[in-house]
mmCIF file of C-alpha atoms and ligand atoms in Angstrom:
data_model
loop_
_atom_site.group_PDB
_atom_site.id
_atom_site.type_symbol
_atom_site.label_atom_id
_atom_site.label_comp_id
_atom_site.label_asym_id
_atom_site.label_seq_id
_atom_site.Cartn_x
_atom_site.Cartn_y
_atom_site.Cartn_z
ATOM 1 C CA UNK I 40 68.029 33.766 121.538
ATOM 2 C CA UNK I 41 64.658 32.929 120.055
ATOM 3 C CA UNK I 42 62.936 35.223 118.095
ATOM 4 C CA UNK I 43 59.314 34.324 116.386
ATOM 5 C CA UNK I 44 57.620 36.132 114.354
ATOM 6 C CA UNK I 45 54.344 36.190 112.592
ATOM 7 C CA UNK I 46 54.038 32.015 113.424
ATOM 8 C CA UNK I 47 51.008 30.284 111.705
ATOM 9 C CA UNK I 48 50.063 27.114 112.398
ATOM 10 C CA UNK I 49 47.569 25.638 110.296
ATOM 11 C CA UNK I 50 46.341 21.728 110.529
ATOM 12 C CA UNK I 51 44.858 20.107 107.855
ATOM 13 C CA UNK I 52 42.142 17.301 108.794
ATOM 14 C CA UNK I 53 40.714 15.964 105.334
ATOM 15 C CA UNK I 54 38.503 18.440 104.087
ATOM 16 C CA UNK I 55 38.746 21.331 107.107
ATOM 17 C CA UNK I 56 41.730 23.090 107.340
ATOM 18 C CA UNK I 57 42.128 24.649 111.127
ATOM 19 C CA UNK I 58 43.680 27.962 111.931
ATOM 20 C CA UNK I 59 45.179 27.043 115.119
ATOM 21 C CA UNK I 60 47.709 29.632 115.737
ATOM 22 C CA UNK I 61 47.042 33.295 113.889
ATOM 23 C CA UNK I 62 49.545 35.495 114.669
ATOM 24 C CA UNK I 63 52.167 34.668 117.594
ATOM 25 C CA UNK I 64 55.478 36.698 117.882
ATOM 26 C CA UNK I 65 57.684 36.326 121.013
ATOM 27 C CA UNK I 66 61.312 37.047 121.176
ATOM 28 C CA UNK I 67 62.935 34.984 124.462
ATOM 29 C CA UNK I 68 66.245 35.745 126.199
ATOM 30 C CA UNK I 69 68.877 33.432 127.397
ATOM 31 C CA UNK I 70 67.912 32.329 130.690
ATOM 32 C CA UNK I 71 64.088 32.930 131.085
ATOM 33 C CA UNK I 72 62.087 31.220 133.238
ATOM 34 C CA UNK I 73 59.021 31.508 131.231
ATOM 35 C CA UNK I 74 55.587 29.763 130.878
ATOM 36 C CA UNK I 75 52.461 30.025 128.347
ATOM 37 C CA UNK I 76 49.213 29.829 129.531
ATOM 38 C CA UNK I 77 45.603 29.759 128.308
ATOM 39 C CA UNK I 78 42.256 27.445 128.254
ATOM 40 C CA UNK I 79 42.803 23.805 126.981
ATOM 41 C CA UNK I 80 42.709 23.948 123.459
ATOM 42 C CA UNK I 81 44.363 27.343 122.954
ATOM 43 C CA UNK I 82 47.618 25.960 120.992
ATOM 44 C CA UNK I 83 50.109 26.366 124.173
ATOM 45 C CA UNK I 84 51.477 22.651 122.637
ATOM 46 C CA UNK I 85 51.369 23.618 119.289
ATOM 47 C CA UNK I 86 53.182 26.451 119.887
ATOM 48 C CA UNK I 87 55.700 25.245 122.201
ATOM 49 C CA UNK I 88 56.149 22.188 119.486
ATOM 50 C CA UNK I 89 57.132 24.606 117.240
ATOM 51 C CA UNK I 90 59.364 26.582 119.292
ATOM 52 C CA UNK I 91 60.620 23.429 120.006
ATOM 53 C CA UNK I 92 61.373 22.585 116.521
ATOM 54 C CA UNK I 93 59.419 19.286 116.683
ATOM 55 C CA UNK I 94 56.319 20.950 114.439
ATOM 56 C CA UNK I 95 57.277 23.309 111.400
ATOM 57 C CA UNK I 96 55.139 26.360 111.289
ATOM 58 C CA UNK I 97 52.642 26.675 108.387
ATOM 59 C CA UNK I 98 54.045 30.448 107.827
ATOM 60 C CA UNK I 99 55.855 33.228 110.005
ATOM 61 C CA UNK I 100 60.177 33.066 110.975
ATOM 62 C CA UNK I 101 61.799 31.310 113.781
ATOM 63 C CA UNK I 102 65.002 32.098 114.742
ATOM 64 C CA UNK I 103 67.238 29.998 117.290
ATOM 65 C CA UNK I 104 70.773 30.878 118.314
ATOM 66 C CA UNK I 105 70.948 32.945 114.802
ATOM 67 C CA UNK I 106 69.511 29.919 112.823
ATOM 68 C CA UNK I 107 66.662 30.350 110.686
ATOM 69 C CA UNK I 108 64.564 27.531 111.887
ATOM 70 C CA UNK I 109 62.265 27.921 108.913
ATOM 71 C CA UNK I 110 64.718 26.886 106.087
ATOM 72 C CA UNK I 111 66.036 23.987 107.376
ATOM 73 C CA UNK I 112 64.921 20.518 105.840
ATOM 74 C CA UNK I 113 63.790 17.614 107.832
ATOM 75 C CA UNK I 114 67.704 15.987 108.762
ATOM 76 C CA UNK I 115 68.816 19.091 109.717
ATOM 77 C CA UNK I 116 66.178 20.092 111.757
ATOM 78 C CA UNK I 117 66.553 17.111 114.097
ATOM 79 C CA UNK I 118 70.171 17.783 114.701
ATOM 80 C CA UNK I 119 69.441 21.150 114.990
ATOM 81 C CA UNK I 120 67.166 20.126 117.901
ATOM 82 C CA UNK I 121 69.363 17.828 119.085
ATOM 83 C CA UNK I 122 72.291 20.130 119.822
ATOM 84 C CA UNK I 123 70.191 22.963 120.946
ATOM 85 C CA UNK I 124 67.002 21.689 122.582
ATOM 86 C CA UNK I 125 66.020 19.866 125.393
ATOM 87 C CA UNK I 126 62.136 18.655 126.145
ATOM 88 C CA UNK I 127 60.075 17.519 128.590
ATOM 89 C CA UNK I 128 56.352 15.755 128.454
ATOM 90 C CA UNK I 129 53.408 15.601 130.741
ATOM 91 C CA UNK I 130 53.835 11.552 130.252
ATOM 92 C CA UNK I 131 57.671 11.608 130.563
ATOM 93 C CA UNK I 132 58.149 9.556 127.743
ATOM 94 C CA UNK I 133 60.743 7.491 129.118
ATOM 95 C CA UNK I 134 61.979 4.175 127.114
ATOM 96 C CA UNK I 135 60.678 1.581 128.722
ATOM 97 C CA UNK I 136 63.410 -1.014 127.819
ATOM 98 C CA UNK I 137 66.528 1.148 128.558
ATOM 99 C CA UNK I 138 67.442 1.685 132.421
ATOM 100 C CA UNK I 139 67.156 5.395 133.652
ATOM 101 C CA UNK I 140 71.031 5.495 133.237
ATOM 102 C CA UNK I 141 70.673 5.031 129.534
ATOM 103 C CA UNK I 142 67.507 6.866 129.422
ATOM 104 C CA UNK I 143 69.655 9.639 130.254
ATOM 105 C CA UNK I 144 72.825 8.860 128.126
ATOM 106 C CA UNK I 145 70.367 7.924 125.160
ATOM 107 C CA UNK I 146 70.266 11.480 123.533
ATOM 108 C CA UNK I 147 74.458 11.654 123.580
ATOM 109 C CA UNK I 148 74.513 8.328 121.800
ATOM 110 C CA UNK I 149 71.959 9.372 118.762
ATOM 111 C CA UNK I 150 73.092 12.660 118.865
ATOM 112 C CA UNK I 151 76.422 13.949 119.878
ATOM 113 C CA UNK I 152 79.351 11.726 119.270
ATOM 114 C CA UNK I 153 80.992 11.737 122.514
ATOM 115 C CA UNK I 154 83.111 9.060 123.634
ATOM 116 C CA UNK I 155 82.113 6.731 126.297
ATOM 117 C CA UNK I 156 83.967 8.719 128.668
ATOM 118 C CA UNK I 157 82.836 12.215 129.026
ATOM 119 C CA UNK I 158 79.204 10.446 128.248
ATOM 120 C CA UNK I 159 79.539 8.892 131.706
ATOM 121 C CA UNK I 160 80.668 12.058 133.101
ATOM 122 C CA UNK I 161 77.855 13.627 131.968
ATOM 123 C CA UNK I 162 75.194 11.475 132.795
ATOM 124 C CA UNK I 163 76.687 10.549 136.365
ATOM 125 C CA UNK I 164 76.513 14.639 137.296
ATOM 126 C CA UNK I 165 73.008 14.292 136.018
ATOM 127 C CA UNK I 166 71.503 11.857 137.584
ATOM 128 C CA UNK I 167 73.416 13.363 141.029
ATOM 129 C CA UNK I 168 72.042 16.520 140.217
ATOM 130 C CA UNK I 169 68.317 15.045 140.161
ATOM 131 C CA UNK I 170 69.022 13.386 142.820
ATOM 132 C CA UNK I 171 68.461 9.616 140.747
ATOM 133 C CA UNK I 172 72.221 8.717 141.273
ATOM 134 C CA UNK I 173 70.966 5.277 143.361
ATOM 135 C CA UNK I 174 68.349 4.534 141.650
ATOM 136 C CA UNK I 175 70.122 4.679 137.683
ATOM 137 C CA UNK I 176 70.061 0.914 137.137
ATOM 138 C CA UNK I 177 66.270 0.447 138.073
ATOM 139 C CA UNK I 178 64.219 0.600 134.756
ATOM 140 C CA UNK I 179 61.187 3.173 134.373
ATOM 141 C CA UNK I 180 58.543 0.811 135.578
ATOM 142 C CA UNK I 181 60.545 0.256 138.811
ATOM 143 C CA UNK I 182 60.189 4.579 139.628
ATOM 144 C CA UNK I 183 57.363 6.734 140.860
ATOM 145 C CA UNK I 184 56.221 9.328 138.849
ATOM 146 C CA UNK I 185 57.791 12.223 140.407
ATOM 147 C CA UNK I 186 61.240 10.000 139.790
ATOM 148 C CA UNK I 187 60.651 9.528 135.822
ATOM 149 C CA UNK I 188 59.750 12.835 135.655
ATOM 150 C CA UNK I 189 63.843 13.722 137.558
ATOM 151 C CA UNK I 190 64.906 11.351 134.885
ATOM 152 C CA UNK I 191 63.149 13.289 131.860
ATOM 153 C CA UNK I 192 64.396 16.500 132.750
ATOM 154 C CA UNK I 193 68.245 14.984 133.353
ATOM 155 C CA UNK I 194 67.474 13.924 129.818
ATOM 156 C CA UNK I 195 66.691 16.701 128.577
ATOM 157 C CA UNK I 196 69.343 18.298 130.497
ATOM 158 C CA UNK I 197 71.976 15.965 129.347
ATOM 159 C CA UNK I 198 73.548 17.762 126.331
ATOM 160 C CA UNK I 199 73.648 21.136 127.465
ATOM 161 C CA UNK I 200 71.220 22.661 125.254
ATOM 162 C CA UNK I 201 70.156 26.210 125.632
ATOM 163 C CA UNK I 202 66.914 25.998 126.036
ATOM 164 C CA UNK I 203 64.319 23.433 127.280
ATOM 165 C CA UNK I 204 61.021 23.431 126.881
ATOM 166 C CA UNK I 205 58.214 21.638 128.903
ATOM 167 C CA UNK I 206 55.005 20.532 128.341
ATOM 168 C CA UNK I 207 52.701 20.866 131.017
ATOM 169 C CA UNK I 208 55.732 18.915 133.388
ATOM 170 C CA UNK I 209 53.318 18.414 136.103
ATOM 171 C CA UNK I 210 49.928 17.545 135.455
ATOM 172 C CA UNK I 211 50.745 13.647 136.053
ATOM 173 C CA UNK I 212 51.955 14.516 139.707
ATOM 174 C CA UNK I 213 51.021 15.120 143.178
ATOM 175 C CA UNK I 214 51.405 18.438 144.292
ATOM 176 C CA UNK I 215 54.017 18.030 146.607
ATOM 177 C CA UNK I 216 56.214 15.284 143.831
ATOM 178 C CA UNK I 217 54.938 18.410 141.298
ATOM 179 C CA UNK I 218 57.068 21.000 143.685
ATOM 180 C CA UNK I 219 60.135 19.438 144.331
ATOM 181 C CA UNK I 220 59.975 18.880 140.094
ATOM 182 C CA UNK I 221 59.570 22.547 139.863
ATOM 183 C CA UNK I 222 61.830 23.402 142.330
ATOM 184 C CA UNK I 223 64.281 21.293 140.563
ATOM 185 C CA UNK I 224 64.124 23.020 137.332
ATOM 186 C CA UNK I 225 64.057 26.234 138.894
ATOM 187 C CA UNK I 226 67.166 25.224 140.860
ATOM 188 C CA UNK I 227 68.836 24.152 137.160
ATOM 189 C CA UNK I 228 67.513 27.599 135.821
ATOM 190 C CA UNK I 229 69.388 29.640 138.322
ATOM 191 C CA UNK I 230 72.647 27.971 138.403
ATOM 192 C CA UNK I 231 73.242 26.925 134.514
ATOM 193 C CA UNK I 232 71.046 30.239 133.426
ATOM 194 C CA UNK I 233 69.596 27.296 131.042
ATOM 195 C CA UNK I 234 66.063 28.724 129.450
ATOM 196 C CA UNK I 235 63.042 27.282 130.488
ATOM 197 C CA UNK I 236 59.975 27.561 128.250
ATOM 198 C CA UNK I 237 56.688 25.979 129.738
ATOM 199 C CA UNK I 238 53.088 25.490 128.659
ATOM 200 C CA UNK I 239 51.096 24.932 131.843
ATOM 201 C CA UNK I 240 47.925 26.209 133.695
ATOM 202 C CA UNK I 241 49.250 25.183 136.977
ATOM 203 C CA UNK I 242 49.752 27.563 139.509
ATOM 204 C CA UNK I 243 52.508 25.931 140.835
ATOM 205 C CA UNK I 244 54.527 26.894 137.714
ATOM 206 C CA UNK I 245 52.843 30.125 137.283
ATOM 207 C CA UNK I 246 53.748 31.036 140.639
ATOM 208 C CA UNK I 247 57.283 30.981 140.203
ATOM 209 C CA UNK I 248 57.956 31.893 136.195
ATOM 210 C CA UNK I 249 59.268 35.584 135.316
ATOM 211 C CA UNK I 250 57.394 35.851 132.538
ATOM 212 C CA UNK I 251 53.636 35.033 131.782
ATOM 213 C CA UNK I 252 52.643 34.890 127.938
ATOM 214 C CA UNK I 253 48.708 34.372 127.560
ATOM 215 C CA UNK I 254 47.417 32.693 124.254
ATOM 216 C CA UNK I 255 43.416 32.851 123.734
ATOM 217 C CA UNK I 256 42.367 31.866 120.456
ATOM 218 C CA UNK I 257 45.443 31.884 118.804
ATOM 219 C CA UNK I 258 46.817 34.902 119.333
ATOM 220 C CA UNK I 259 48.705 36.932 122.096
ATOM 221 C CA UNK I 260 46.310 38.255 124.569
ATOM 222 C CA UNK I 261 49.134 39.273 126.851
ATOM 223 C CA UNK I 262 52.970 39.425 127.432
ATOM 224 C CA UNK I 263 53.265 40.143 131.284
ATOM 225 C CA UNK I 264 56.933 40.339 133.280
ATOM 226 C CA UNK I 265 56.575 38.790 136.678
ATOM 227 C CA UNK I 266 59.077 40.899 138.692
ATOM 228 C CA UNK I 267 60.081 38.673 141.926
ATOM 229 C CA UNK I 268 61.976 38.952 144.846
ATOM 230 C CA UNK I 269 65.423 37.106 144.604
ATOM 231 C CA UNK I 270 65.700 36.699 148.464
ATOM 232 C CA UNK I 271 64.295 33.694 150.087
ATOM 233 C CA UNK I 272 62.414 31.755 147.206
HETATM 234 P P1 LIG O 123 46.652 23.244 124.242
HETATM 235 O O1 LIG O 123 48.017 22.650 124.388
HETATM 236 O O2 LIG O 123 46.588 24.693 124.620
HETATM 237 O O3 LIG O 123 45.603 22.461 124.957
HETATM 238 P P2 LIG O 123 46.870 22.374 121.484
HETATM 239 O O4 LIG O 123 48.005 23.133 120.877
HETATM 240 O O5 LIG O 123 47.140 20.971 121.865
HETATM 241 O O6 LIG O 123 46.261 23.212 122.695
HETATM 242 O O7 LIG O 123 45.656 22.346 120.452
HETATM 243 C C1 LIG O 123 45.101 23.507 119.900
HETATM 244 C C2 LIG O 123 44.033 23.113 118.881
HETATM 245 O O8 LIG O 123 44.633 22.449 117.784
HETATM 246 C C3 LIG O 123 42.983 22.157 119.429
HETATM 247 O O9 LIG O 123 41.745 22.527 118.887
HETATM 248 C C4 LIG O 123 43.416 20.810 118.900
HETATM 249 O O10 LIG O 123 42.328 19.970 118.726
HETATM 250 C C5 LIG O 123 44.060 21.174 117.580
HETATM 251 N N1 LIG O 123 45.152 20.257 117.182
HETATM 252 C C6 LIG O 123 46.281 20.018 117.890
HETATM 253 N N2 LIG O 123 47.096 19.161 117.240
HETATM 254 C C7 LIG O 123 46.454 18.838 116.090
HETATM 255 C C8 LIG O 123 46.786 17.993 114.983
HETATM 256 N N3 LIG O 123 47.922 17.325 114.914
HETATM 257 N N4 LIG O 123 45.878 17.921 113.982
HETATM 258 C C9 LIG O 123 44.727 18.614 114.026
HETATM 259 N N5 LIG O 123 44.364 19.437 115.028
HETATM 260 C C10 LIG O 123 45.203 19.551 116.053
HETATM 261 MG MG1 LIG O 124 48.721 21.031 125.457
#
């Protein structure tokens, strides 16, 4: 379902351009449960952001669902991400003035025209499914942490898209609020068979993804399949 080749990401900062990603190819399948890892620094955001279609790489082919990622303009990239992509920060980026019920419904209204309806349907099996379903009129100041962090992942859970991608999900949380996060998604993974990208050096994550891609300097390093038991995790 996503297949990357030959990505370059180049930033340019006045006079210096920066090579930050050489060479990275990766094709994903539907329903992966997958993280990148490597030092701070490495490009695991940049290359997630492009994956995630919020960058544009400087050279190389991304394809999504059979789209070619690469030849779309600006507009259509957003609704391209929109109907297909779900993501979630380290600092949940939450709106601050909207209630964690429309936190959640938010991406359905600018997005996908659905009427008011099947929008609350959606949103109500959400925030049950996070477990957030009492606490969906409280605003984001009102929640701990591991709660906003429920509510960013119902968001990005919210129109179905077919893969989500998160961006080191846990480094603002406890370890225990971090498992029960993890846990979550993991839960999500297995019964929707939605595809989970990550960037992350915590073991936490790394413990439990089926697939480890390494990024030093760059480039590839590694490509390792985690084979796990399915009983009892
Ligand atoms: P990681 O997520 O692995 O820590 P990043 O993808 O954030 O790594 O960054 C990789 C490199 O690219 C770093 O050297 C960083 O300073 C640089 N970088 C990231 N974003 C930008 C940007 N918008 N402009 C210039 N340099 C950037
Ligand atoms: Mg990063």
């Amino acid at each position: 379902m996503i297949k990357a080749k030959h990505l370059k990401k180049v930033y340019k900062t006045g006079e210096l351009d920066l090579e930050v990603i050489k060479d990275f190819s990766l094709d994903i399948s539907k329903g992966e449960f997958i993280s990148l890892i490597g030092p701070s620094g490495s490009g695991k955001s940049t290359v997630l952001n492009m994956l995630g279609c919020l960058d544009t790489p400087t050279e190389g082919s991304l394809n999504i669902n059979g789209e070619e990622i690469t030849s779309l303009d600006k507009t259509k990239l957003a609704n391209f991400r929109g109907l297909h992509i779900g993501f979630i920060f380290q600092s949940f980026n939450l709106i601050p003035v909207l209630s964690v019920y429309e936190n959640i419904e938010y991406p359905l209204i600018m997005i996908q025209n659905l009427p008011e309806e099947q929008r609350k349907e959606r949103v109500l099996n959400l925030l049950n499914e996070v477990g957030m379903l009492d606490q969906k009129d409280k605003f984001p100041e009102q929640i701990s942490g591991g709660q906003k962090q429920r509510v960013a992942i119902a968001r990005a859970l919210v129109t179905n898209p077919a893969i989500v991608f998160a961006d080191e999900p846990t480094a603002n949380l406890d370890s225990k609020t971090a498992n029960s996060v993890i846990e979550l998604m993991q839960k999500i993974q297995k019964e929707h068979n939605t595809t989970f990208v990550f960037a992350t050096h915590d073991e936490k994550i790394v413990s439990k993804v089926n697939r480890l891609i390494s990024i030093v300097d760059g480039n590839i390093t590694e490509d390792r399949k985690v084979l796990r038991g399915t009983s009892n995790e």
